[in-house]
């Protein structure tokens, strides 16, 4: 979650304003950077959805 927190700070968006669109932007930036954070077995599921669900479960975003 540390990478998410650092990313969110750089976006200058208050924590209350973080929604699904921000998780998609975060995911896309990780994907474009070929981040090793996305090197996990998704078992055929959409990796963005998995990342979003993790952030949602951790209380980092609003659905």
PDB file of N, CA and C in Angstrom:
ATOM      1  N   UNK A   1       0.818  -1.206   0.000  1.00  0.00           N
ATOM      2  CA  UNK A   1       0.000   0.000   0.000  1.00  0.00           C
ATOM      3  C   UNK A   1       0.858   1.265   0.000  1.00  0.00           C
ATOM      4  N   UNK A   2       2.120   1.101   0.331  1.00  0.00           N
ATOM      5  CA  UNK A   2       3.004   2.258   0.356  1.00  0.00           C
ATOM      6  C   UNK A   2       3.117   2.933  -0.991  1.00  0.00           C
ATOM      7  N   UNK A   3       3.180   2.147  -2.051  1.00  0.00           N
ATOM      8  CA  UNK A   3       3.279   2.718  -3.402  1.00  0.00           C
ATOM      9  C   UNK A   3       2.022   3.517  -3.726  1.00  0.00           C
ATOM     10  N   UNK A   4       0.872   2.995  -3.345  1.00  0.00           N
ATOM     11  CA  UNK A   4      -0.393   3.702  -3.547  1.00  0.00           C
ATOM     12  C   UNK A   4      -0.392   5.027  -2.778  1.00  0.00           C
ATOM     13  N   UNK A   5       0.020   4.991  -1.524  1.00  0.00           N
ATOM     14  CA  UNK A   5       0.023   6.204  -0.703  1.00  0.00           C
ATOM     15  C   UNK A   5       0.941   7.269  -1.290  1.00  0.00           C
ATOM     16  N   UNK A   6       2.121   6.859  -1.754  1.00  0.00           N
ATOM     17  CA  UNK A   6       3.043   7.824  -2.381  1.00  0.00           C
ATOM     18  C   UNK A   6       2.442   8.380  -3.671  1.00  0.00           C
ATOM     19  N   UNK A   7       1.832   7.523  -4.451  1.00  0.00           N
ATOM     20  CA  UNK A   7       1.206   7.950  -5.700  1.00  0.00           C
ATOM     21  C   UNK A   7       0.083   8.943  -5.413  1.00  0.00           C
ATOM     22  N   UNK A   8      -0.773   8.624  -4.456  1.00  0.00           N
ATOM     23  CA  UNK A   8      -1.911   9.480  -4.116  1.00  0.00           C
ATOM     24  C   UNK A   8      -1.436  10.859  -3.651  1.00  0.00           C
ATOM     25  N   UNK A   9      -0.365  10.902  -2.885  1.00  0.00           N
ATOM     26  CA  UNK A   9       0.182  12.197  -2.445  1.00  0.00           C
ATOM     27  C   UNK A   9       0.604  13.044  -3.626  1.00  0.00           C
ATOM     28  N   UNK A  10       1.242  12.428  -4.602  1.00  0.00           N
ATOM     29  CA  UNK A  10       1.710  13.173  -5.786  1.00  0.00           C
ATOM     30  C   UNK A  10       0.547  13.679  -6.632  1.00  0.00           C
ATOM     31  N   UNK A  11      -0.622  13.085  -6.499  1.00  0.00           N
ATOM     32  CA  UNK A  11      -1.781  13.494  -7.291  1.00  0.00           C
ATOM     33  C   UNK A  11      -2.467  14.730  -6.709  1.00  0.00           C
ATOM     34  N   UNK A  12      -2.139  15.089  -5.487  1.00  0.00           N
ATOM     35  CA  UNK A  12      -2.744  16.237  -4.805  1.00  0.00           C
ATOM     36  C   UNK A  12      -4.271  16.116  -4.744  1.00  0.00           C
ATOM     37  N   UNK A  13      -4.721  14.899  -4.491  1.00  0.00           N
ATOM     38  CA  UNK A  13      -6.148  14.622  -4.326  1.00  0.00           C
ATOM     39  C   UNK A  13      -6.345  14.253  -2.866  1.00  0.00           C
ATOM     40  N   UNK A  14      -7.246  14.913  -2.206  1.00  0.00           N
ATOM     41  CA  UNK A  14      -7.523  14.555  -0.824  1.00  0.00           C
ATOM     42  C   UNK A  14      -7.965  13.109  -0.719  1.00  0.00           C
ATOM     43  N   UNK A  15      -7.625  12.451   0.370  1.00  0.00           N
ATOM     44  CA  UNK A  15      -7.965  11.034   0.531  1.00  0.00           C
ATOM     45  C   UNK A  15      -9.459  10.775   0.364  1.00  0.00           C
ATOM     46  N   UNK A  16     -10.281  11.726   0.696  1.00  0.00           N
ATOM     47  CA  UNK A  16     -11.723  11.528   0.556  1.00  0.00           C
ATOM     48  C   UNK A  16     -12.137  11.492  -0.909  1.00  0.00           C
ATOM     49  N   UNK A  17     -11.278  11.992  -1.814  1.00  0.00           N
ATOM     50  CA  UNK A  17     -11.633  12.053  -3.219  1.00  0.00           C
ATOM     51  C   UNK A  17     -11.122  10.899  -4.058  1.00  0.00           C
ATOM     52  N   UNK A  18     -10.583   9.872  -3.429  1.00  0.00           N
ATOM     53  CA  UNK A  18     -10.017   8.764  -4.190  1.00  0.00           C
ATOM     54  C   UNK A  18     -11.091   7.729  -4.509  1.00  0.00           C
ATOM     55  N   UNK A  19     -11.337   7.544  -5.798  1.00  0.00           N
ATOM     56  CA  UNK A  19     -12.377   6.636  -6.266  1.00  0.00           C
ATOM     57  C   UNK A  19     -11.798   5.662  -7.291  1.00  0.00           C
ATOM     58  N   UNK A  20     -12.677   4.877  -7.908  1.00  0.00           N
ATOM     59  CA  UNK A  20     -12.255   3.869  -8.883  1.00  0.00           C
ATOM     60  C   UNK A  20     -11.449   4.472 -10.018  1.00  0.00           C
ATOM     61  N   UNK A  21     -11.794   5.678 -10.458  1.00  0.00           N
ATOM     62  CA  UNK A  21     -11.053   6.267 -11.576  1.00  0.00           C
ATOM     63  C   UNK A  21      -9.586   6.498 -11.202  1.00  0.00           C
ATOM     64  N   UNK A  22      -9.322   6.803  -9.929  1.00  0.00           N
ATOM     65  CA  UNK A  22      -7.935   6.965  -9.506  1.00  0.00           C
ATOM     66  C   UNK A  22      -7.205   5.619  -9.446  1.00  0.00           C
ATOM     67  N   UNK A  23      -7.920   4.561  -9.060  1.00  0.00           N
ATOM     68  CA  UNK A  23      -7.252   3.256  -9.038  1.00  0.00           C
ATOM     69  C   UNK A  23      -6.912   2.828 -10.460  1.00  0.00           C
ATOM     70  N   UNK A  24      -7.758   3.173 -11.416  1.00  0.00           N
ATOM     71  CA  UNK A  24      -7.471   2.841 -12.813  1.00  0.00           C
ATOM     72  C   UNK A  24      -6.259   3.634 -13.306  1.00  0.00           C
ATOM     73  N   UNK A  25      -6.188   4.898 -12.959  1.00  0.00           N
ATOM     74  CA  UNK A  25      -5.036   5.719 -13.351  1.00  0.00           C
ATOM     75  C   UNK A  25      -3.753   5.163 -12.722  1.00  0.00           C
ATOM     76  N   UNK A  26      -3.816   4.827 -11.440  1.00  0.00           N
ATOM     77  CA  UNK A  26      -2.678   4.236 -10.734  1.00  0.00           C
ATOM     78  C   UNK A  26      -2.252   2.937 -11.414  1.00  0.00           C
ATOM     79  N   UNK A  27      -3.211   2.075 -11.695  1.00  0.00           N
ATOM     80  CA  UNK A  27      -2.928   0.801 -12.337  1.00  0.00           C
ATOM     81  C   UNK A  27      -2.292   1.017 -13.716  1.00  0.00           C
ATOM     82  N   UNK A  28      -2.840   1.928 -14.492  1.00  0.00           N
ATOM     83  CA  UNK A  28      -2.315   2.201 -15.832  1.00  0.00           C
ATOM     84  C   UNK A  28      -0.879   2.700 -15.766  1.00  0.00           C
ATOM     85  N   UNK A  29      -0.584   3.559 -14.806  1.00  0.00           N
ATOM     86  CA  UNK A  29       0.791   4.044 -14.652  1.00  0.00           C
ATOM     87  C   UNK A  29       1.737   2.915 -14.255  1.00  0.00           C
ATOM     88  N   UNK A  30       1.294   2.030 -13.376  1.00  0.00           N
ATOM     89  CA  UNK A  30       2.111   0.858 -13.026  1.00  0.00           C
ATOM     90  C   UNK A  30       2.344  -0.019 -14.246  1.00  0.00           C
ATOM     91  N   UNK A  31       1.300  -0.212 -15.017  1.00  0.00           N
ATOM     92  CA  UNK A  31       1.392  -1.045 -16.212  1.00  0.00           C
ATOM     93  C   UNK A  31       2.354  -0.421 -17.235  1.00  0.00           C
ATOM     94  N   UNK A  32       2.233   0.873 -17.460  1.00  0.00           N
ATOM     95  CA  UNK A  32       3.105   1.560 -18.415  1.00  0.00           C
ATOM     96  C   UNK A  32       4.567   1.522 -17.977  1.00  0.00           C
ATOM     97  N   UNK A  33       4.793   1.558 -16.665  1.00  0.00           N
ATOM     98  CA  UNK A  33       6.151   1.519 -16.120  1.00  0.00           C
ATOM     99  C   UNK A  33       6.675   0.086 -16.004  1.00  0.00           C
ATOM    100  N   UNK A  34       5.829  -0.882 -16.383  1.00  0.00           N
ATOM    101  CA  UNK A  34       6.189  -2.302 -16.255  1.00  0.00           C
ATOM    102  C   UNK A  34       6.622  -2.640 -14.824  1.00  0.00           C
ATOM    103  N   UNK A  35       5.835  -2.134 -13.879  1.00  0.00           N
ATOM    104  CA  UNK A  35       6.129  -2.303 -12.467  1.00  0.00           C
ATOM    105  C   UNK A  35       6.069  -3.771 -12.044  1.00  0.00           C
ATOM    106  N   UNK A  36       7.040  -4.180 -11.247  1.00  0.00           N
ATOM    107  CA  UNK A  36       7.006  -5.546 -10.707  1.00  0.00           C
ATOM    108  C   UNK A  36       5.835  -5.758  -9.733  1.00  0.00           C
ATOM    109  N   UNK A  37       5.190  -4.683  -9.314  1.00  0.00           N
ATOM    110  CA  UNK A  37       4.023  -4.828  -8.433  1.00  0.00           C
ATOM    111  C   UNK A  37       2.882  -5.571  -9.130  1.00  0.00           C
ATOM    112  N   UNK A  38       2.908  -5.567 -10.450  1.00  0.00           N
ATOM    113  CA  UNK A  38       1.851  -6.250 -11.193  1.00  0.00           C
ATOM    114  C   UNK A  38       2.242  -7.666 -11.604  1.00  0.00           C
ATOM    115  N   UNK A  39       3.376  -8.122 -11.120  1.00  0.00           N
ATOM    116  CA  UNK A  39       3.828  -9.488 -11.417  1.00  0.00           C
ATOM    117  C   UNK A  39       3.245 -10.469 -10.412  1.00  0.00           C
ATOM    118  N   UNK A  40       1.953 -10.667 -10.484  1.00  0.00           N
ATOM    119  CA  UNK A  40       1.294 -11.639  -9.628  1.00  0.00           C
ATOM    120  C   UNK A  40       0.332 -12.454 -10.490  1.00  0.00           C
ATOM    121  N   UNK A  41       0.033 -13.645 -10.038  1.00  0.00           N
ATOM    122  CA  UNK A  41      -0.855 -14.530 -10.777  1.00  0.00           C
ATOM    123  C   UNK A  41      -2.297 -14.097 -10.528  1.00  0.00           C
ATOM    124  N   UNK A  42      -2.952 -13.660 -11.584  1.00  0.00           N
ATOM    125  CA  UNK A  42      -4.333 -13.190 -11.456  1.00  0.00           C
ATOM    126  C   UNK A  42      -5.351 -14.311 -11.683  1.00  0.00           C
ATOM    127  N   UNK A  43      -4.868 -15.480 -12.062  1.00  0.00           N
ATOM    128  CA  UNK A  43      -5.734 -16.636 -12.331  1.00  0.00           C
ATOM    129  C   UNK A  43      -6.867 -16.283 -13.289  1.00  0.00           C
ATOM    130  N   UNK A  44      -6.508 -15.489 -14.304  1.00  0.00           N
ATOM    131  CA  UNK A  44      -7.462 -15.132 -15.339  1.00  0.00           C
ATOM    132  C   UNK A  44      -8.339 -13.937 -15.034  1.00  0.00           C
ATOM    133  N   UNK A  45      -8.254 -13.402 -13.820  1.00  0.00           N
ATOM    134  CA  UNK A  45      -9.061 -12.227 -13.462  1.00  0.00           C
ATOM    135  C   UNK A  45      -8.373 -10.964 -13.951  1.00  0.00           C
ATOM    136  N   UNK A  46      -9.123  -9.917 -14.114  1.00  0.00           N
ATOM    137  CA  UNK A  46      -8.611  -8.606 -14.513  1.00  0.00           C
ATOM    138  C   UNK A  46      -7.742  -8.053 -13.388  1.00  0.00           C
ATOM    139  N   UNK A  47      -6.478  -7.785 -13.683  1.00  0.00           N
ATOM    140  CA  UNK A  47      -5.554  -7.317 -12.639  1.00  0.00           C
ATOM    141  C   UNK A  47      -5.977  -5.963 -12.071  1.00  0.00           C
ATOM    142  N   UNK A  48      -6.533  -5.087 -12.926  1.00  0.00           N
ATOM    143  CA  UNK A  48      -6.985  -3.800 -12.390  1.00  0.00           C
ATOM    144  C   UNK A  48      -8.060  -4.025 -11.335  1.00  0.00           C
ATOM    145  N   UNK A  49      -8.984  -4.926 -11.603  1.00  0.00           N
ATOM    146  CA  UNK A  49     -10.062  -5.200 -10.644  1.00  0.00           C
ATOM    147  C   UNK A  49      -9.487  -5.738  -9.335  1.00  0.00           C
ATOM    148  N   UNK A  50      -8.462  -6.580  -9.435  1.00  0.00           N
ATOM    149  CA  UNK A  50      -7.828  -7.120  -8.228  1.00  0.00           C
ATOM    150  C   UNK A  50      -7.188  -5.995  -7.426  1.00  0.00           C
ATOM    151  N   UNK A  51      -6.429  -5.124  -8.103  1.00  0.00           N
ATOM    152  CA  UNK A  51      -5.779  -3.995  -7.424  1.00  0.00           C
ATOM    153  C   UNK A  51      -6.838  -3.097  -6.797  1.00  0.00           C
ATOM    154  N   UNK A  52      -7.884  -2.793  -7.546  1.00  0.00           N
ATOM    155  CA  UNK A  52      -8.971  -1.956  -7.018  1.00  0.00           C
ATOM    156  C   UNK A  52      -9.593  -2.590  -5.781  1.00  0.00           C
ATOM    157  N   UNK A  53      -9.874  -3.890  -5.846  1.00  0.00           N
ATOM    158  CA  UNK A  53     -10.471  -4.585  -4.699  1.00  0.00           C
ATOM    159  C   UNK A  53      -9.555  -4.554  -3.476  1.00  0.00           C
ATOM    160  N   UNK A  54      -8.239  -4.700  -3.698  1.00  0.00           N
ATOM    161  CA  UNK A  54      -7.282  -4.618  -2.581  1.00  0.00           C
ATOM    162  C   UNK A  54      -7.351  -3.243  -1.927  1.00  0.00           C
ATOM    163  N   UNK A  55      -7.343  -2.201  -2.760  1.00  0.00           N
ATOM    164  CA  UNK A  55      -7.371  -0.837  -2.221  1.00  0.00           C
ATOM    165  C   UNK A  55      -8.701  -0.545  -1.535  1.00  0.00           C
ATOM    166  N   UNK A  56      -9.775  -1.046  -2.085  1.00  0.00           N
ATOM    167  CA  UNK A  56     -11.099  -0.877  -1.489  1.00  0.00           C
ATOM    168  C   UNK A  56     -11.166  -1.584  -0.133  1.00  0.00           C
ATOM    169  N   UNK A  57     -10.699  -2.817  -0.077  1.00  0.00           N
ATOM    170  CA  UNK A  57     -10.717  -3.594   1.170  1.00  0.00           C
ATOM    171  C   UNK A  57      -9.848  -2.946   2.247  1.00  0.00           C
ATOM    172  N   UNK A  58      -8.784  -2.273   1.815  1.00  0.00           N
ATOM    173  CA  UNK A  58      -7.885  -1.623   2.768  1.00  0.00           C
ATOM    174  C   UNK A  58      -8.386  -0.237   3.187  1.00  0.00           C
ATOM    175  N   UNK A  59      -9.513   0.182   2.625  1.00  0.00           N
ATOM    176  CA  UNK A  59     -10.072   1.479   2.985  1.00  0.00           C
ATOM    177  C   UNK A  59      -9.345   2.651   2.354  1.00  0.00           C
ATOM    178  N   UNK A  60      -8.607   2.403   1.274  1.00  0.00           N
ATOM    179  CA  UNK A  60      -7.848   3.476   0.618  1.00  0.00           C
ATOM    180  C   UNK A  60      -8.657   4.241  -0.426  1.00  0.00           C
ATOM    181  N   UNK A  61      -9.765   3.642  -0.889  1.00  0.00           N
ATOM    182  CA  UNK A  61     -10.608   4.288  -1.893  1.00  0.00           C
ATOM    183  C   UNK A  61     -12.080   4.115  -1.523  1.00  0.00           C
ATOM    184  N   UNK A  62     -12.898   4.935  -2.152  1.00  0.00           N
ATOM    185  CA  UNK A  62     -14.353   4.871  -2.001  1.00  0.00           C
ATOM    186  C   UNK A  62     -14.899   4.230  -3.265  1.00  0.00           C
ATOM    187  N   UNK A  63     -15.829   3.333  -3.125  1.00  0.00           N
ATOM    188  CA  UNK A  63     -16.397   2.671  -4.293  1.00  0.00           C
ATOM    189  C   UNK A  63     -17.484   3.514  -4.897  1.00  0.00           C
TER     190      UNK A  63
END
